[in-house]
């Protein structure tokens, strides 16, 4: 009887376990799904973070380049100022050293005279001034002897005084020299620090350009920015032509533009990239190259291709530091990637006038001048106008 009851209990427990088994499997399956869901959410969060980081870069590539360029320009200016101060300090050191050498030469000569005088006194004995005076034959002889003694004594005193003065001048010259040497050492330390800063800024600039080249999303965004810059230039020039026409038709005044229509080369150098469609060196795809690239060294003077009025002289996105000149008759020229500009918007310029100095600002892989000719705001091949 007892055995039968135990058996029934075991059967009941087994039946209950069978009933609970699907629930246990369901719970285990839910835990697995929850774990998978957590993994998916983590991946989504990581992707969202990457997207946020990409968006922080995308859309402002050239703005970041502009900020880097501003910092680089500031560091370069400070470096040039320090270099000029070092050169000025070297001049002061040279002058102080020359003054010191001259003073030491005079001191050496005077000490030589004093040394001879002391040697004469030692060899002939101390001069007895009373014996010299008493030994006078008459009054005239007495007066002459007194005057001679006065001159000897005055000469000795002047000699001693001049030696003291020369020694003081030497001490002063040495102090100035030491001060200038200390100043030079300080400036050289500053110069080295600025060199390091310039190198860091250039590395930062290069890293951003490489990111634009290697990261597809960044490259696409940078390309859109470059195209937007080109379109903005076209719109600016078309608006300027419309404003001129409106002012002329309404009897209003507008700044006269009198270009010849025949352009000189802005710089002398080889064409490193012609006008037309090309494989872009940074973006890695075929795009319209709206001008010609002329290879020159950094800091080469850039001349206005013709007389006209400066429409813009500022940072223009992918063009970097750029100048746009209106030459009239619907023609204008663009000069991009300059290191610095020497003109401002609204300024009249003559043919051949220096308007900038070449560089590698904006979307650029090295120093050159990007030169465009635009007709009615649209880029055309510059070779037909040069």
Tab-separated table of C-alpha atoms in Angstrom:
chain	number	residue	atom	x	y	z
A	1	UNK	CA	0.000	0.000	0.000
A	2	UNK	CA	2.772	2.402	1.006
A	3	UNK	CA	4.806	1.349	-1.992
A	4	UNK	CA	1.853	2.038	-4.261
A	5	UNK	CA	1.438	5.543	-2.797
A	6	UNK	CA	5.123	6.338	-3.349
A	7	UNK	CA	4.862	5.195	-6.925
A	8	UNK	CA	1.816	7.394	-7.504
A	9	UNK	CA	3.671	10.405	-6.054
A	10	UNK	CA	6.637	9.812	-8.347
A	11	UNK	CA	4.318	9.566	-11.326
A	12	UNK	CA	2.595	12.811	-10.333
A	13	UNK	CA	5.921	14.603	-9.920
A	14	UNK	CA	7.094	13.304	-13.277
A	15	UNK	CA	3.864	14.442	-14.921
A	16	UNK	CA	4.231	17.890	-13.345
A	17	UNK	CA	7.811	18.111	-14.596
A	18	UNK	CA	6.641	17.221	-18.075
A	19	UNK	CA	4.043	19.967	-17.880
A	20	UNK	CA	6.632	22.526	-16.685
A	21	UNK	CA	9.273	21.538	-19.258
A	22	UNK	CA	7.867	23.706	-22.139
A	23	UNK	CA	7.797	26.681	-19.784
A	24	UNK	CA	11.432	26.121	-18.827
A	25	UNK	CA	12.408	25.915	-22.493
A	26	UNK	CA	10.394	29.067	-23.130
A	27	UNK	CA	12.195	30.910	-20.351
A	28	UNK	CA	15.601	29.782	-21.708
A	29	UNK	CA	14.586	30.862	-25.209
A	30	UNK	CA	13.462	34.254	-23.882
A	31	UNK	CA	16.815	34.739	-22.146
A	32	UNK	CA	18.642	33.939	-25.386
A	33	UNK	CA	16.466	36.354	-27.367
A	34	UNK	CA	16.995	39.025	-24.735
A	35	UNK	CA	20.753	38.528	-24.981
A	36	UNK	CA	20.617	38.777	-28.777
A	37	UNK	CA	18.476	41.882	-28.517
A	38	UNK	CA	21.014	43.464	-26.152
A	39	UNK	CA	23.820	42.679	-28.607
A	40	UNK	CA	21.851	44.220	-31.461
A	41	UNK	CA	21.108	47.317	-29.410
A	42	UNK	CA	24.809	47.629	-28.485
A	43	UNK	CA	25.786	47.354	-32.146
A	44	UNK	CA	23.164	49.937	-33.059
A	45	UNK	CA	24.525	52.285	-30.390
A	46	UNK	CA	28.078	51.800	-31.684
A	47	UNK	CA	26.953	52.448	-35.241
A	48	UNK	CA	25.028	55.515	-34.095
A	49	UNK	CA	28.158	56.780	-32.342
A	50	UNK	CA	30.213	56.192	-35.505
A	51	UNK	CA	27.552	57.990	-37.501
A	52	UNK	CA	27.690	60.918	-35.082
A	53	UNK	CA	31.469	61.059	-35.366
A	54	UNK	CA	31.245	60.898	-39.152
A	55	UNK	CA	28.622	63.633	-39.218
A	56	UNK	CA	30.911	65.784	-37.069
A	57	UNK	CA	33.473	65.507	-39.858
A	58	UNK	CA	31.138	65.373	-42.841
A	59	UNK	CA	29.810	68.765	-43.886
A	60	UNK	CA	32.594	70.827	-42.352
A	61	UNK	CA	35.778	69.405	-43.865
A	62	UNK	CA	36.839	72.705	-45.388
A	63	UNK	CA	35.693	74.663	-42.344
A	64	UNK	CA	38.046	72.549	-40.249
A	65	UNK	CA	40.766	73.107	-42.839
A	66	UNK	CA	40.120	76.853	-42.567
A	67	UNK	CA	40.548	76.773	-38.774
A	68	UNK	CA	43.713	74.676	-39.082
A	69	UNK	CA	45.024	77.105	-41.713
A	70	UNK	CA	44.291	80.094	-39.462
A	71	UNK	CA	46.217	78.469	-36.612
A	72	UNK	CA	49.030	77.551	-39.007
A	73	UNK	CA	49.186	81.112	-40.375
A	74	UNK	CA	49.301	82.520	-36.833
A	75	UNK	CA	52.113	80.133	-35.883
A	76	UNK	CA	54.022	81.013	-39.082
A	77	UNK	CA	53.650	84.738	-38.373
A	78	UNK	CA	54.913	84.305	-34.818
A	79	UNK	CA	57.805	82.196	-36.115
A	80	UNK	CA	58.751	84.928	-38.608
A	81	UNK	CA	58.558	87.557	-35.856
A	82	UNK	CA	60.803	85.456	-33.626
A	83	UNK	CA	63.233	84.888	-36.511
A	84	UNK	CA	63.382	88.648	-37.112
A	85	UNK	CA	64.038	89.220	-33.406
A	86	UNK	CA	66.836	86.625	-33.488
A	87	UNK	CA	68.409	88.443	-36.449
A	88	UNK	CA	68.147	91.768	-34.577
A	89	UNK	CA	69.676	90.183	-31.474
A	90	UNK	CA	72.558	88.837	-33.549
A	91	UNK	CA	73.196	92.381	-34.800
A	92	UNK	CA	73.233	93.671	-31.217
A	93	UNK	CA	75.583	90.867	-30.182
A	94	UNK	CA	77.899	91.765	-33.053
A	95	UNK	CA	77.855	95.476	-32.098
A	96	UNK	CA	78.424	94.700	-28.413
A	97	UNK	CA	81.280	92.322	-29.254
A	98	UNK	CA	82.905	94.959	-31.510
A	99	UNK	CA	82.588	97.554	-28.755
A	100	UNK	CA	84.080	95.127	-26.244
A	101	UNK	CA	87.006	94.275	-28.541
A	102	UNK	CA	87.726	97.969	-29.153
A	103	UNK	CA	87.599	98.799	-25.444
A	104	UNK	CA	89.886	95.890	-24.614
A	105	UNK	CA	92.356	97.035	-27.270
A	106	UNK	CA	92.428	100.583	-25.832
A	107	UNK	CA	92.793	99.201	-22.322
A	108	UNK	CA	95.682	97.004	-23.399
A	109	UNK	CA	97.481	100.006	-24.943
A	110	UNK	CA	96.974	102.178	-21.846
A	111	UNK	CA	98.018	99.398	-19.484
A	112	UNK	CA	101.159	98.993	-21.612
A	113	UNK	CA	101.965	102.695	-21.154
A	114	UNK	CA	101.290	102.495	-17.406
A	115	UNK	CA	103.435	99.401	-17.124
A	116	UNK	CA	106.357	101.193	-18.858
A	117	UNK	CA	105.890	104.210	-16.589
A	118	UNK	CA	105.995	102.025	-13.482
A	119	UNK	CA	109.062	100.216	-14.800
A	120	UNK	CA	110.874	103.534	-15.363
A	121	UNK	CA	110.066	104.654	-11.837
A	122	UNK	CA	111.311	101.335	-10.501
A	123	UNK	CA	114.576	101.513	-12.465
A	124	UNK	CA	115.384	105.200	-11.843
A	125	UNK	CA	113.853	105.592	-8.439
A	126	UNK	CA	110.974	107.746	-7.298
A	127	UNK	CA	111.243	111.293	-8.648
A	128	UNK	CA	111.945	113.821	-5.872
A	129	UNK	CA	109.797	116.762	-6.880
A	130	UNK	CA	111.395	119.030	-4.242
A	131	UNK	CA	114.915	118.397	-5.610
A	132	UNK	CA	113.692	119.254	-9.096
A	133	UNK	CA	112.252	122.580	-7.926
A	134	UNK	CA	115.153	123.521	-5.674
A	135	UNK	CA	117.649	122.744	-8.422
A	136	UNK	CA	116.301	125.581	-10.562
A	137	UNK	CA	118.953	128.108	-11.693
A	138	UNK	CA	116.623	131.042	-11.876
A	139	UNK	CA	112.980	132.000	-11.755
A	140	UNK	CA	112.308	131.089	-15.407
A	141	UNK	CA	113.960	127.730	-14.894
A	142	UNK	CA	111.861	127.307	-11.742
A	143	UNK	CA	108.623	128.100	-13.608
A	144	UNK	CA	109.511	125.711	-16.402
A	145	UNK	CA	110.297	122.921	-13.949
A	146	UNK	CA	107.005	123.440	-12.089
A	147	UNK	CA	105.044	123.310	-15.364
A	148	UNK	CA	106.875	120.152	-16.416
A	149	UNK	CA	106.097	118.486	-13.084
A	150	UNK	CA	102.431	119.523	-13.390
A	151	UNK	CA	102.217	117.946	-16.832
A	152	UNK	CA	103.883	114.714	-15.679
A	153	UNK	CA	101.527	114.426	-12.735
A	154	UNK	CA	98.471	115.275	-14.932
A	155	UNK	CA	99.543	112.710	-17.533
A	156	UNK	CA	99.907	110.017	-14.873
A	157	UNK	CA	96.472	110.845	-13.416
A	158	UNK	CA	94.839	110.904	-16.879
A	159	UNK	CA	96.394	107.548	-17.674
A	160	UNK	CA	95.089	105.971	-14.487
A	161	UNK	CA	91.655	107.581	-14.976
A	162	UNK	CA	91.379	106.377	-18.599
A	163	UNK	CA	92.286	102.836	-17.533
A	164	UNK	CA	89.494	102.908	-14.932
A	165	UNK	CA	87.063	104.240	-17.549
A	166	UNK	CA	88.020	101.583	-20.099
A	167	UNK	CA	87.585	98.847	-17.505
A	168	UNK	CA	84.099	100.185	-16.681
A	169	UNK	CA	83.170	100.238	-20.374
A	170	UNK	CA	84.431	96.688	-20.780
A	171	UNK	CA	82.324	95.533	-17.818
A	172	UNK	CA	79.264	97.274	-19.331
A	173	UNK	CA	79.885	95.765	-22.783
A	174	UNK	CA	80.239	92.303	-21.234
A	175	UNK	CA	76.950	92.733	-19.368
A	176	UNK	CA	75.156	93.797	-22.567
A	177	UNK	CA	76.688	90.869	-24.429
A	178	UNK	CA	75.574	88.397	-21.774
A	179	UNK	CA	72.081	89.878	-21.789
A	180	UNK	CA	71.816	89.591	-25.579
A	181	UNK	CA	73.139	86.020	-25.492
A	182	UNK	CA	70.464	85.138	-22.910
A	183	UNK	CA	67.799	86.819	-25.065
A	184	UNK	CA	68.999	84.912	-28.110
A	185	UNK	CA	68.839	81.585	-26.260
A	186	UNK	CA	65.272	82.394	-25.157
A	187	UNK	CA	64.242	83.320	-28.715
A	188	UNK	CA	65.824	80.182	-30.125
A	189	UNK	CA	63.809	78.092	-27.651
A	190	UNK	CA	60.643	79.923	-28.758
A	191	UNK	CA	61.618	79.366	-32.386
A	192	UNK	CA	62.001	75.617	-31.816
A	193	UNK	CA	58.601	75.494	-30.089
A	194	UNK	CA	56.968	77.328	-33.006
A	195	UNK	CA	58.601	74.945	-35.480
A	196	UNK	CA	57.072	72.040	-33.563
A	197	UNK	CA	53.664	73.758	-33.568
A	198	UNK	CA	53.882	74.416	-37.321
A	199	UNK	CA	54.785	70.761	-37.933
A	200	UNK	CA	51.827	69.658	-35.779
A	201	UNK	CA	49.415	71.948	-37.662
A	202	UNK	CA	50.664	70.649	-41.015
A	203	UNK	CA	50.305	67.060	-39.799
A	204	UNK	CA	46.748	67.814	-38.650
A	205	UNK	CA	46.004	69.341	-42.054
A	206	UNK	CA	47.447	66.331	-43.876
A	207	UNK	CA	45.538	63.880	-41.654
A	208	UNK	CA	42.242	65.587	-42.480
A	209	UNK	CA	42.991	65.533	-46.218
A	210	UNK	CA	43.909	61.846	-45.993
A	211	UNK	CA	40.655	61.165	-44.158
A	212	UNK	CA	38.789	62.939	-46.956
A	213	UNK	CA	40.633	60.714	-49.412
A	214	UNK	CA	40.199	57.389	-47.612
A	215	UNK	CA	36.797	57.806	-45.970
A	216	UNK	CA	34.075	57.607	-48.637
A	217	UNK	CA	31.431	59.503	-46.666
A	218	UNK	CA	33.884	62.283	-45.786
A	219	UNK	CA	35.101	62.429	-49.386
A	220	UNK	CA	31.558	62.728	-50.695
A	221	UNK	CA	30.763	65.498	-48.235
A	222	UNK	CA	33.979	67.354	-49.050
A	223	UNK	CA	33.229	67.031	-52.754
A	224	UNK	CA	29.757	68.464	-52.210
A	225	UNK	CA	31.329	71.366	-50.317
A	226	UNK	CA	33.767	71.966	-53.176
A	227	UNK	CA	30.962	71.929	-55.747
A	228	UNK	CA	28.931	74.233	-53.511
A	229	UNK	CA	31.892	76.665	-53.397
A	230	UNK	CA	32.098	76.634	-57.198
A	231	UNK	CA	28.341	77.162	-57.523
A	232	UNK	CA	28.484	79.985	-54.975
A	233	UNK	CA	31.152	81.721	-57.065
A	234	UNK	CA	28.999	81.353	-60.188
A	235	UNK	CA	25.941	82.730	-58.365
A	236	UNK	CA	27.983	85.627	-56.964
A	237	UNK	CA	29.258	86.589	-60.413
A	238	UNK	CA	25.823	86.282	-62.038
A	239	UNK	CA	24.317	88.461	-59.301
A	240	UNK	CA	27.064	91.005	-59.788
A	241	UNK	CA	26.338	91.148	-63.534
A	242	UNK	CA	22.613	91.539	-62.830
A	243	UNK	CA	23.269	94.339	-60.325
A	244	UNK	CA	25.510	96.106	-62.826
A	245	UNK	CA	22.851	95.840	-65.544
A	246	UNK	CA	20.155	97.121	-63.183
A	247	UNK	CA	22.326	100.037	-62.066
A	248	UNK	CA	23.183	100.905	-65.658
A	249	UNK	CA	19.550	100.716	-66.842
A	250	UNK	CA	18.272	102.770	-63.941
A	251	UNK	CA	20.903	105.447	-64.301
A	252	UNK	CA	22.550	104.331	-61.053
A	253	UNK	CA	26.264	104.241	-60.383
A	254	UNK	CA	28.294	101.048	-60.453
A	255	UNK	CA	32.033	100.506	-60.220
A	256	UNK	CA	33.436	100.559	-63.758
A	257	UNK	CA	35.389	97.519	-64.948
A	258	UNK	CA	37.694	97.832	-67.946
A	259	UNK	CA	39.618	94.634	-68.611
A	260	UNK	CA	41.222	93.899	-71.967
A	261	UNK	CA	39.892	90.334	-72.240
A	262	UNK	CA	43.408	89.050	-72.957
A	263	UNK	CA	44.923	87.517	-69.849
A	264	UNK	CA	48.546	87.193	-68.756
A	265	UNK	CA	49.740	84.182	-66.783
A	266	UNK	CA	49.297	84.839	-63.045
A	267	UNK	CA	52.528	82.933	-62.313
A	268	UNK	CA	55.226	81.277	-64.387
A	269	UNK	CA	55.256	77.509	-64.037
A	270	UNK	CA	54.213	74.183	-65.583
A	271	UNK	CA	50.564	73.143	-65.805
A	272	UNK	CA	50.302	70.254	-63.373
A	273	UNK	CA	46.582	69.663	-64.003
A	274	UNK	CA	44.630	70.941	-67.036
A	275	UNK	CA	41.034	72.105	-67.338
A	276	UNK	CA	38.360	69.406	-67.722
A	277	UNK	CA	37.239	66.152	-66.154
A	278	UNK	CA	39.918	64.327	-64.210
A	279	UNK	CA	40.500	61.803	-61.452
A	280	UNK	CA	40.541	63.970	-58.354
A	281	UNK	CA	43.762	63.426	-56.310
A	282	UNK	CA	41.889	63.517	-52.998
A	283	UNK	CA	38.358	62.303	-53.727
A	284	UNK	CA	39.373	59.515	-56.099
A	285	UNK	CA	36.633	60.015	-58.706
A	286	UNK	CA	36.056	61.818	-61.997
A	287	UNK	CA	35.012	65.429	-61.445
A	288	UNK	CA	35.246	68.631	-63.455
A	289	UNK	CA	38.466	70.500	-62.791
A	290	UNK	CA	37.180	74.032	-63.318
A	291	UNK	CA	40.572	75.633	-63.966
A	292	UNK	CA	44.244	74.849	-64.448
A	293	UNK	CA	46.801	74.129	-61.740
A	294	UNK	CA	50.140	75.902	-62.190
A	295	UNK	CA	53.007	74.374	-60.216
A	296	UNK	CA	55.033	76.932	-58.238
A	297	UNK	CA	56.834	77.080	-54.906
A	298	UNK	CA	55.170	78.300	-51.720
A	299	UNK	CA	55.156	82.099	-51.482
A	300	UNK	CA	55.431	82.822	-55.221
A	301	UNK	CA	53.846	86.227	-56.050
A	302	UNK	CA	50.506	85.812	-57.881
A	303	UNK	CA	49.627	88.561	-60.391
A	304	UNK	CA	46.214	89.716	-61.631
A	305	UNK	CA	45.722	88.292	-65.130
A	306	UNK	CA	44.022	91.531	-66.227
A	307	UNK	CA	42.789	94.802	-64.752
A	308	UNK	CA	39.479	94.713	-62.923
A	309	UNK	CA	37.723	94.886	-59.570
A	310	UNK	CA	38.192	92.379	-56.749
A	311	UNK	CA	34.848	90.681	-56.093
A	312	UNK	CA	36.045	88.535	-53.199
A	313	UNK	CA	39.306	88.005	-51.325
A	314	UNK	CA	38.806	85.564	-48.481
A	315	UNK	CA	38.631	81.897	-47.520
A	316	UNK	CA	36.336	80.207	-50.078
A	317	UNK	CA	35.803	76.626	-48.900
A	318	UNK	CA	37.816	74.128	-50.941
A	319	UNK	CA	39.533	76.992	-52.790
A	320	UNK	CA	41.264	78.007	-49.535
A	321	UNK	CA	42.503	81.599	-49.543
A	322	UNK	CA	41.167	82.828	-52.885
A	323	UNK	CA	40.761	85.989	-54.962
A	324	UNK	CA	38.003	86.600	-57.543
A	325	UNK	CA	38.431	89.478	-60.010
A	326	UNK	CA	35.713	90.875	-62.289
A	327	UNK	CA	37.217	92.046	-65.603
A	328	UNK	CA	33.981	93.203	-67.235
A	329	UNK	CA	32.199	91.862	-70.331
A	330	UNK	CA	31.097	88.825	-68.323
A	331	UNK	CA	34.688	87.652	-67.722
A	332	UNK	CA	36.229	87.000	-64.344
A	333	UNK	CA	39.195	85.074	-62.934
A	334	UNK	CA	39.694	83.020	-59.778
A	335	UNK	CA	43.016	82.379	-57.997
A	336	UNK	CA	42.875	79.618	-55.362
A	337	UNK	CA	44.937	77.896	-52.623
A	338	UNK	CA	47.045	80.978	-51.782
A	339	UNK	CA	49.062	81.224	-48.586
A	340	UNK	CA	48.168	84.916	-48.161
A	341	UNK	CA	46.234	87.677	-49.937
A	342	UNK	CA	47.312	91.263	-50.605
A	343	UNK	CA	44.014	92.713	-51.876
A	344	UNK	CA	40.490	93.110	-50.511
A	345	UNK	CA	36.954	93.050	-51.931
A	346	UNK	CA	36.003	96.191	-53.854
A	347	UNK	CA	39.591	97.109	-54.674
A	348	UNK	CA	40.535	98.011	-58.252
A	349	UNK	CA	43.619	96.188	-59.543
A	350	UNK	CA	45.767	96.619	-62.615
A	351	UNK	CA	47.085	93.918	-64.909
A	352	UNK	CA	50.172	92.308	-63.388
A	353	UNK	CA	49.538	93.682	-59.885
A	354	UNK	CA	50.466	91.278	-57.065
A	355	UNK	CA	47.209	90.073	-55.479
A	356	UNK	CA	48.383	87.068	-53.437
A	357	UNK	CA	51.191	84.649	-52.649
A	358	UNK	CA	50.885	81.011	-53.655
A	359	UNK	CA	50.366	78.238	-51.157
A	360	UNK	CA	48.458	75.025	-50.450
A	361	UNK	CA	45.376	76.120	-48.501
A	362	UNK	CA	41.974	74.458	-48.744
A	363	UNK	CA	41.574	71.338	-50.871
A	364	UNK	CA	45.186	71.025	-52.028
A	365	UNK	CA	47.891	68.367	-52.030
A	366	UNK	CA	50.813	70.760	-52.491
A	367	UNK	CA	51.817	74.344	-53.351
A	368	UNK	CA	50.346	75.584	-56.643
A	369	UNK	CA	48.010	78.212	-58.109
A	370	UNK	CA	44.532	77.104	-59.163
A	371	UNK	CA	43.562	79.548	-61.919
A	372	UNK	CA	40.057	79.785	-63.363
A	373	UNK	CA	38.485	81.875	-66.090
A	374	UNK	CA	34.716	82.271	-65.878
A	375	UNK	CA	32.364	83.557	-68.549
A	376	UNK	CA	28.915	84.530	-67.302
A	377	UNK	CA	29.870	82.913	-64.004
A	378	UNK	CA	30.578	79.480	-65.510
A	379	UNK	CA	34.111	78.023	-65.732
A	380	UNK	CA	35.705	77.846	-69.189
A	381	UNK	CA	39.102	76.601	-70.366
A	382	UNK	CA	41.656	79.321	-69.420
A	383	UNK	CA	43.958	78.308	-72.274
A	384	UNK	CA	41.636	80.083	-74.713
A	385	UNK	CA	42.287	83.401	-72.958
A	386	UNK	CA	45.973	83.287	-71.994
